[in-house]
Coordinates of C-alpha atoms in Angstrom, one line a residue:
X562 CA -17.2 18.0 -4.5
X563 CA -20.3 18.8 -6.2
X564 CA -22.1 15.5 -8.0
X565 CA -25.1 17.0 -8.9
X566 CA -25.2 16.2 -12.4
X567 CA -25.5 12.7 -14.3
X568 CA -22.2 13.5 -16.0
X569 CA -20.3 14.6 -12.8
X570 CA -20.8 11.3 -11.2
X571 CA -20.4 8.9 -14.0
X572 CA -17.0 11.0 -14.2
X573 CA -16.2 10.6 -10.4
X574 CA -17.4 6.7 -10.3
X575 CA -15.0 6.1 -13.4
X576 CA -12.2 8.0 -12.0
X577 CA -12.6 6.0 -8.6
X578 CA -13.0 2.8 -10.8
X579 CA -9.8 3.7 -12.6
X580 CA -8.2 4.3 -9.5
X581 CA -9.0 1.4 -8.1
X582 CA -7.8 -1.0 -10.8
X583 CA -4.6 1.0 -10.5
X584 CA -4.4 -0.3 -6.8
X585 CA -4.9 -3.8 -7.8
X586 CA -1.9 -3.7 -9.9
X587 CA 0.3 -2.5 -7.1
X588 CA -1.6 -5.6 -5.0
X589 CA -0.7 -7.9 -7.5
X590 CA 2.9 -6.8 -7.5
X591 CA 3.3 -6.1 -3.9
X592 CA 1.6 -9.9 -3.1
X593 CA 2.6 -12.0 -6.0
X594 CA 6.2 -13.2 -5.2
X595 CA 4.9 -13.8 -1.8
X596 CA 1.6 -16.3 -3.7
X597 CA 4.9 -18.1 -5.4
X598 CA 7.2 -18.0 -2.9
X599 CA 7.1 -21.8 -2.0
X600 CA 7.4 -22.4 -6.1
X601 CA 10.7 -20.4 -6.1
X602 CA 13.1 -21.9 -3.7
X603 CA 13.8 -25.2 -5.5
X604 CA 14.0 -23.7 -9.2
X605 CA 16.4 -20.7 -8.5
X606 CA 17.7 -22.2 -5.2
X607 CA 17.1 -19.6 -3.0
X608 CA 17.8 -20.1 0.8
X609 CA 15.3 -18.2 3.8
X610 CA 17.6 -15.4 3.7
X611 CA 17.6 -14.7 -0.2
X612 CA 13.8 -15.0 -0.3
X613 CA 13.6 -12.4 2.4
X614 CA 15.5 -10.1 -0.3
X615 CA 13.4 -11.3 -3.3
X616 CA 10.3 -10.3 -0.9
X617 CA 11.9 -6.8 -0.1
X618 CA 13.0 -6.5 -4.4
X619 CA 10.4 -4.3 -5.8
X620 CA 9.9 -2.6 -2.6
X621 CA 13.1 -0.6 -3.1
X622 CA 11.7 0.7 -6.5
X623 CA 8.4 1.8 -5.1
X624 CA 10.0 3.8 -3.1
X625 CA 12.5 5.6 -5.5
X626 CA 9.4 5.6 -7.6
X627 CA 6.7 7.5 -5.4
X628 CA 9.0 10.2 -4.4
X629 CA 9.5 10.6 -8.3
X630 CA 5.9 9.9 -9.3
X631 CA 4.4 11.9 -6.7
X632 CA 6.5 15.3 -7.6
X633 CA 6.4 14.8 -11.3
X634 CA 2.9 14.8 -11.2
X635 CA 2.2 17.6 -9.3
X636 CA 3.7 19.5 -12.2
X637 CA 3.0 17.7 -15.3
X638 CA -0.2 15.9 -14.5
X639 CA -1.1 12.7 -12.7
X640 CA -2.7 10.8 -15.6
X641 CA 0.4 10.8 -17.9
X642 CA 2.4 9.7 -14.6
X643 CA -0.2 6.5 -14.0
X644 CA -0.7 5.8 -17.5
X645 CA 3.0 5.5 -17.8
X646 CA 3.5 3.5 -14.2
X647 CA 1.1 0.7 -14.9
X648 CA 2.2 0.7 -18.8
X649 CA 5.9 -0.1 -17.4
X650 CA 5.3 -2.3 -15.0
X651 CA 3.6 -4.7 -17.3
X652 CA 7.0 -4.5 -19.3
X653 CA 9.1 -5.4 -16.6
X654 CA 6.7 -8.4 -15.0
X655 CA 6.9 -10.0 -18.4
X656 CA 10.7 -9.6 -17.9
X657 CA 10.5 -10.9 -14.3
X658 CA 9.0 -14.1 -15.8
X659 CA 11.5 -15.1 -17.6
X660 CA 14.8 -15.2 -15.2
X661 CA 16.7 -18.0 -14.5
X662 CA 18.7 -16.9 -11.4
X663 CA 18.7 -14.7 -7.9
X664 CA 20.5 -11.8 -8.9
X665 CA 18.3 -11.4 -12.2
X666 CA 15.1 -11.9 -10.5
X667 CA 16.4 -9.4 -7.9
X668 CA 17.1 -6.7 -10.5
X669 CA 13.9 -7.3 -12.7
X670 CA 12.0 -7.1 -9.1
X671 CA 13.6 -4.1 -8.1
X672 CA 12.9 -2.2 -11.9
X673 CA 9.1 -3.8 -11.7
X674 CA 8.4 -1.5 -8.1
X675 CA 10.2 2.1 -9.3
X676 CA 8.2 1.4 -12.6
X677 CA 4.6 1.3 -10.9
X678 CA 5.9 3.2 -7.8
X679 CA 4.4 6.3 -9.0
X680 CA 1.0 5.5 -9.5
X681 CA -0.3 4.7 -6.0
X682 CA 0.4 8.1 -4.2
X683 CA -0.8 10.4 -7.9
X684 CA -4.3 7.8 -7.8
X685 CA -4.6 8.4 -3.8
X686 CA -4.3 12.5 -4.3
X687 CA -6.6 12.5 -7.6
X688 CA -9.5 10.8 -5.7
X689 CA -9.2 13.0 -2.7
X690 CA -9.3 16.2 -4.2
X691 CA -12.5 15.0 -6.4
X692 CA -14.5 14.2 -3.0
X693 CA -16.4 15.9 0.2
X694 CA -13.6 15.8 2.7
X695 CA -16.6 14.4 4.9
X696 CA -16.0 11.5 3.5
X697 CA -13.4 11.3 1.4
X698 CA -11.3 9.1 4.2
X699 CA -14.5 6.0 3.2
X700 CA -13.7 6.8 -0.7
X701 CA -10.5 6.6 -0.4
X702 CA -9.7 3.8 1.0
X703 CA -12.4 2.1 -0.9
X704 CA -10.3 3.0 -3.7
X705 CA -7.4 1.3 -1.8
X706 CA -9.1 -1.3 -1.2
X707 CA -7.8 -2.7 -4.3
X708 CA -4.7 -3.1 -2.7
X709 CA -5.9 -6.3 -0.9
X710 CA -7.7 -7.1 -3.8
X711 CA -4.7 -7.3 -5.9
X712 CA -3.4 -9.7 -3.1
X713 CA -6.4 -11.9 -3.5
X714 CA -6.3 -11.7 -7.2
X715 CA -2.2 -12.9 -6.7
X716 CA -3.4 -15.9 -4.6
X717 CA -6.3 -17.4 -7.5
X718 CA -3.7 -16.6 -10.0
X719 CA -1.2 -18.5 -8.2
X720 CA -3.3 -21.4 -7.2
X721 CA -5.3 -21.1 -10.6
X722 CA -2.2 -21.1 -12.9
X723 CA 0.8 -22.6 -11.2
X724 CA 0.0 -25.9 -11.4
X725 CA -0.5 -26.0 -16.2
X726 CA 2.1 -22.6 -16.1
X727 CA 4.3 -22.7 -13.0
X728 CA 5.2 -19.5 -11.2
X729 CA 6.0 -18.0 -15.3
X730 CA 3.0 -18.1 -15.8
X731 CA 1.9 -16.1 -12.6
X732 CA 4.0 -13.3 -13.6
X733 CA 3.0 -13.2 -17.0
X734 CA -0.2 -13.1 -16.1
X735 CA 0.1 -9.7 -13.9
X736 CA 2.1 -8.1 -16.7
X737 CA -0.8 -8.5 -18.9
X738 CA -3.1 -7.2 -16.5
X739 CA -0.8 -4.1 -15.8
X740 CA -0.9 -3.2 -19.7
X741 CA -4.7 -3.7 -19.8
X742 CA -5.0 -1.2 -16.6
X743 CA -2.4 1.2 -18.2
X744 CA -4.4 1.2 -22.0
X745 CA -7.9 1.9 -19.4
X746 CA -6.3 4.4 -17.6
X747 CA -5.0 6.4 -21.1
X748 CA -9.0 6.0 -22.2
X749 CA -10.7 7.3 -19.0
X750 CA -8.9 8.9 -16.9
X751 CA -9.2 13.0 -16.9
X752 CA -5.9 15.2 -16.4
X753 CA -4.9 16.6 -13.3
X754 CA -2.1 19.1 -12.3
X755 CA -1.9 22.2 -10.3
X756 CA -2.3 25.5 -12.3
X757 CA 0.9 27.4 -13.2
X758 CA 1.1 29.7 -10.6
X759 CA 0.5 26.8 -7.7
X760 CA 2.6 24.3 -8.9
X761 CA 4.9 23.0 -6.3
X762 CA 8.6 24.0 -8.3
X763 CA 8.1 27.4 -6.6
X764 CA 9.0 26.3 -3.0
X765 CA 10.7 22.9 -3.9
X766 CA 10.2 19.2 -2.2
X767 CA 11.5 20.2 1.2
X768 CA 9.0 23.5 1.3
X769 CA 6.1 21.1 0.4
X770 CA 7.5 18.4 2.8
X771 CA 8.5 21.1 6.1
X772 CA 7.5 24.4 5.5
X773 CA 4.7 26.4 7.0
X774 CA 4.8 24.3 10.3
X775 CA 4.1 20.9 8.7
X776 CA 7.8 19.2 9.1
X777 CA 6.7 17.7 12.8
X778 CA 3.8 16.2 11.0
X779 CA 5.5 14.9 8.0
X780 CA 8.3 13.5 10.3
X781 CA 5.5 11.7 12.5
X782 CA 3.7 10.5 9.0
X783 CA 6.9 8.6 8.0
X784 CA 7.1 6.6 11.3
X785 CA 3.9 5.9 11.0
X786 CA 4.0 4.7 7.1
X787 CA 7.7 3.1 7.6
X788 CA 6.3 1.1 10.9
X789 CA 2.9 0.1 9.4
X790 CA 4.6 -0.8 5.9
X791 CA 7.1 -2.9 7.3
X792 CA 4.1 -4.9 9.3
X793 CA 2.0 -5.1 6.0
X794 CA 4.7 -6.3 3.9
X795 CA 6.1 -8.8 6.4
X796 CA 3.0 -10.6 6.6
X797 CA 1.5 -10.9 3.1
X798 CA 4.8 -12.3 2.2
X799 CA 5.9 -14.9 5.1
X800 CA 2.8 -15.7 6.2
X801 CA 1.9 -18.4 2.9
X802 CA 5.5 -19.5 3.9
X803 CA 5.3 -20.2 7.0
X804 CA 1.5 -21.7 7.1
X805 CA 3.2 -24.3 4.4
X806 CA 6.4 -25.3 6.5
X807 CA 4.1 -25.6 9.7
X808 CA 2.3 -28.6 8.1
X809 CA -1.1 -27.5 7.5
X810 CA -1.5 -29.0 4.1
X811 CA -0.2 -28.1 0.2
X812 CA -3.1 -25.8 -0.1
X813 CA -1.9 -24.0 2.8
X814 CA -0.4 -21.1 1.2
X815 CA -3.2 -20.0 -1.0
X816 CA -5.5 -20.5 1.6
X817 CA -3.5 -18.4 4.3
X818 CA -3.1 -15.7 1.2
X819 CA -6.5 -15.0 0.4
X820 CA -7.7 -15.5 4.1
X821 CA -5.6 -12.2 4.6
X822 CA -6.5 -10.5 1.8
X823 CA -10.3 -10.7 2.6
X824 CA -9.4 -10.2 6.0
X825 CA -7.6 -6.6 4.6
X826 CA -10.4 -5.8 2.0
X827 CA -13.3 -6.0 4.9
X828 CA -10.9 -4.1 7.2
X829 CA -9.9 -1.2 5.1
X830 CA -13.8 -0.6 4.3
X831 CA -14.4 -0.3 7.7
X832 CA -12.4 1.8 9.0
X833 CA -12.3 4.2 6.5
X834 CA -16.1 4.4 6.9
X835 CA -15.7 4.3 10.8
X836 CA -13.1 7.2 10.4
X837 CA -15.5 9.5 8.7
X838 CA -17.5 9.3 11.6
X839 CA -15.5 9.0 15.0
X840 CA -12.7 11.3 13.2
X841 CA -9.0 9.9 12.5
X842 CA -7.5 10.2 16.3
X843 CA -10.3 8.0 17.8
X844 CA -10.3 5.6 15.0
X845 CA -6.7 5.0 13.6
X846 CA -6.0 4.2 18.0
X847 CA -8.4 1.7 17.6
X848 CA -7.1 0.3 14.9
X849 CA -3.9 0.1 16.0
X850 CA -4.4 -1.3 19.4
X851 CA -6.6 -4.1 17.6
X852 CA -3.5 -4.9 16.0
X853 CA -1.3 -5.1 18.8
X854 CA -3.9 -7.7 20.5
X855 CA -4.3 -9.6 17.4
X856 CA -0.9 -10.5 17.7
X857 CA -0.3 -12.2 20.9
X858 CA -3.8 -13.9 19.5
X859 CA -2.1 -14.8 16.4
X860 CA -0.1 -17.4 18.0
X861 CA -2.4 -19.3 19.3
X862 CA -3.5 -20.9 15.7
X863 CA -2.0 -24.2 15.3
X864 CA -4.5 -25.6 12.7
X865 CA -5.2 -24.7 9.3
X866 CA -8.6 -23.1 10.2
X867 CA -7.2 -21.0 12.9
X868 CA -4.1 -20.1 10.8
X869 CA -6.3 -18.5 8.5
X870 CA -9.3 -17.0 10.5
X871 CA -6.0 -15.0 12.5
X872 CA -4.5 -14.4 8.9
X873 CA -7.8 -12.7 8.1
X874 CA -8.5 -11.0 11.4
X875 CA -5.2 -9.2 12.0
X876 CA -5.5 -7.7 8.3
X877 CA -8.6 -6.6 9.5
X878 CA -6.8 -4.0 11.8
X879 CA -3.1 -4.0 9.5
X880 CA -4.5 -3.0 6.7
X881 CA -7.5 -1.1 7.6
X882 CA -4.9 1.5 10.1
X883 CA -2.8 1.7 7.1
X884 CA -4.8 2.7 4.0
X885 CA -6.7 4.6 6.2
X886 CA -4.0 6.5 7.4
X887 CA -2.9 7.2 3.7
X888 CA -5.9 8.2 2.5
X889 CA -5.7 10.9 4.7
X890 CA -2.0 12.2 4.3
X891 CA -3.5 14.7 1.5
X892 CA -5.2 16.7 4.4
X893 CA -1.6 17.3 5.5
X894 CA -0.2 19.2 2.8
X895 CA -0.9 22.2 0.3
X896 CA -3.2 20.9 -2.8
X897 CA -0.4 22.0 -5.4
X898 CA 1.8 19.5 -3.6
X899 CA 0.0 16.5 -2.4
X900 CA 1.2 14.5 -4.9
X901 CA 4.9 15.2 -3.4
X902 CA 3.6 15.0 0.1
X903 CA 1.8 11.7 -0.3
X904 CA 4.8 10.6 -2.3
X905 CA 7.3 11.2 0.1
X906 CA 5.2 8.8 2.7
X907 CA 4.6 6.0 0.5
X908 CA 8.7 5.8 -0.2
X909 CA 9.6 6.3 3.8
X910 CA 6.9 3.7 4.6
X911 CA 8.6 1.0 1.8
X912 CA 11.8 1.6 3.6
X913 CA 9.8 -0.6 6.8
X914 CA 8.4 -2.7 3.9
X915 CA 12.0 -3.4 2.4
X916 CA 13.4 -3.9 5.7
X917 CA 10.4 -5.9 7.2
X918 CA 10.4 -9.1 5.2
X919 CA 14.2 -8.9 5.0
X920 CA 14.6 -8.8 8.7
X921 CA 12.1 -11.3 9.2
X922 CA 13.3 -13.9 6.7
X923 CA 16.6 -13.8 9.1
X924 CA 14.7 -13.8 12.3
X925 CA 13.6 -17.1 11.0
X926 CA 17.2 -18.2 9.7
X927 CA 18.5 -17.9 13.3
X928 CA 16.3 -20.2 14.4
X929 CA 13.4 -18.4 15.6
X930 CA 9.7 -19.6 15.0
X931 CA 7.4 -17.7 13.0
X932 CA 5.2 -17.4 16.1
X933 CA 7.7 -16.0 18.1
X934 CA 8.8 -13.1 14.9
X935 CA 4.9 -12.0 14.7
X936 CA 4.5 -12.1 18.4
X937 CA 7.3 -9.4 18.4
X938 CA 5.4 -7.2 16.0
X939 CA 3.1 -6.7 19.2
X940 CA 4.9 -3.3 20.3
X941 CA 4.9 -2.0 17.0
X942 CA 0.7 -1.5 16.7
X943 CA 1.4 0.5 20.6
X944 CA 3.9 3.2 19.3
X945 CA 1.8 3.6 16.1
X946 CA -1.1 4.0 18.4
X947 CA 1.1 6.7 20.1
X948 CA 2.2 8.4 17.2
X949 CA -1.5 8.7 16.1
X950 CA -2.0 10.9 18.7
X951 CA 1.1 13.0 18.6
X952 CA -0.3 13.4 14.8
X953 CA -3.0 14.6 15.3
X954 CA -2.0 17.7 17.4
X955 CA 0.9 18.1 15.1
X956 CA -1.3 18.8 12.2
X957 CA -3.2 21.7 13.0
X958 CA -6.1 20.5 12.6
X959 CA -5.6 19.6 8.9
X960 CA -6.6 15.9 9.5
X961 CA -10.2 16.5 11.2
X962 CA -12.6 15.9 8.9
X963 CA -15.2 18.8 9.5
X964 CA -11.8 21.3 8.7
X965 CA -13.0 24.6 6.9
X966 CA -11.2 26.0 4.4
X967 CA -10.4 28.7 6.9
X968 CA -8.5 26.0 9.2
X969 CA -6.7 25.0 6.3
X970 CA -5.7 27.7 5.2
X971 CA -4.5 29.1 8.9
X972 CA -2.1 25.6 9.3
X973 CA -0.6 26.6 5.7
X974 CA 0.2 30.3 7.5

């Protein structure tokens, strides 16, 4: 991308912006059951097992809602599919906010993640094609980092407004901020779609998804996004859980929360940075062994302090492999199609997420200790770190970050 004019970057810095608040809406969703959590199981008397499923709720909409949002938007434009994302999930939040039982919570969950579901993979593809693929893996996930930050944001909220507006309050809060986001995103946000001739209708999903040599790669992708998913997602939403039912004081759970989060914020930075330099295979193995150690290390913390400081540290590495391996699924498909490509990834990868928390919420109802369920995550960082590699060959070259257009083009051939 060229930024040589005043107006060019203001443009690209507000689109990023944009972007970015975007992600913190999906944060705030994806982290804000898990900030409550505790506040839930006496009101609606839900059991370990049922929480595991309120945890997992909105995951199954995200992914129903990023296969949609992605493909839509390839042919009709990714601002009207964001605007429209954030604009119902602040309709559905408010909703959430004012259940009264399981099943009802369940269901408003479950509308809440296929409403914004198809923002995240349109805002990912839109700040990628507007920036030098030499380091477009930093921007992006500095874009994404507002995943994390919505996370954090869900923790202050929590411990900010539970106490004078209980865990209503919470959710009405995040509905308002969705409609704010959505009304910015309507004001600044410039159009994008593929011209008429290169939109993706001509070859369908599955040509987009498989064709031209790129189906070993997109079935490699999905591991890798339903694996790291279902890591991400068991953690932010057990882990304020299980820091308050190991003792550790009533402040536990917020603590625990935003000790993650900043642990994720600092880590996503990182290595997306780090990636534009080493390159995505030496980086993203990295990443994923860190994770693997940073398991057997998280069970080590019995106190409050340690709790958090390995909270915050194994985000580092969870988060920071994960964004940074979606900021660069774009490189893997056509530009006419991205949108469907990185679509397609986000909804495998909340298949983990859905089954993560679920399967770890009755881990925990057999009996096990939440040390013991997180020490069994360790072999999951190894075989990402595996796939990584298997990836990397499988693409063609697409992912490197010094690509020409000429090595693109020859992986599409």
């Amino acid at each position: 991308m060229t930024v040589a004019g005043g107006g060019q970057r203001s443009t690209f810095a507000l689109t990023v912006l944009l972007c970015f608040l975007v992600a913190v809406v999906e944060g705030y969703d994806l982290q804000v059951l898990s900030a409550i959590g505790p506040l839930l199981r006496g009101p609606l008397h839900l059991n370990p097992e049922q929480l595991g499923f309120i945890f997992s709720s909105s995951l199954i909409g995200l992914g129903i809602g990023a296969t949609v949002g992605g493909y839509i938007a390839d042919r009709f434009g990714r601002k009207r599919v964001i605007v429209l994302s954030a604009l119902a999930m602040g309709v559905f939040t408010f909703l959430s906010a004012a259940v009264v039982n399981y099943p009802t919570l369940f269901l408003t969950r479950v509308l809440t993640g296929l409403a914004i579901g198809g923002a995240m993979p349109n805002a990912i593809v839109m700040v990628e094609s507007l920036t030098d693929r030499r380091r477009s893996a930093g921007v992006v996930t500095l874009m994404m980092c507002g995943i994390p930050a919505g996370g954090i944001l869900a923790a202050l909220a929590s411990h900010g407004f539970a106490g004078a507006l209980g865990w209503r309050g919470v959710l009405a809060f995040g509905g308002a901020f969705s409609l704010l986001v959505a009304i910015a995103a309507q004001w600044g946000l410039a159009d994008q779609r593929a011209p008429p001739g290169r939109r993706p209708s001509q070859h369908g999903l599955g040509g987009v998804l498989f064709g031209k040599g790129r189906a070993l790669a997109t079935a490699l992708l999905w591991v890798l996004s339903a694996l790291s998913l279902a890591v991400v997602a068991s953690l932010a939403t057990w882990l304020p859980t299980l820091a308050v039912d190991k003792g550790l004081g009533a402040g536990a759970g917020f603590s625990t929360l935003l000790a993650y989060n900043i642990g994720g914020v600092c880590g996503v930075v990182f290595v997306g940075r780090l990636c534009d330099r080493l390159g995505p295979r030496n980086t993203l193995i990295l990443a994923y062994l860190g994770e693997a150690v940073l398991f057997v290390l998280f069970t080590k913390g019995s106190t409050a302090s340690t709790f958090m400081l390995f909270a915050a540290l194994v985000n580092f590495f969870v988060a920071g492999s994960h964004y940074t391996l979606y900021g660069l699924s774009p490189r893997l498909y056509p530009a006419a199609g991205a949108g469907a490509g990185v679509g397609a990834a986000l909804a495998i990868g909340r298949v983990g997420s859905v089954l993560g928390p679920a399967a770890f919420g009755m881990l925990l109802n057999a009996g096990n200790t939440g040390g013991q369920v997180i020490l069994g995550l360790t072999p999951v960082g190894l075989v990402c770190a595996l796939c990584v590699l298997a990836l990397v060959v499988a693409s063609r070259g697409r992912l490197d970050r010094n690509a020409s257009l000429d090595v693109v083009a020859a992986a599409d051939r």
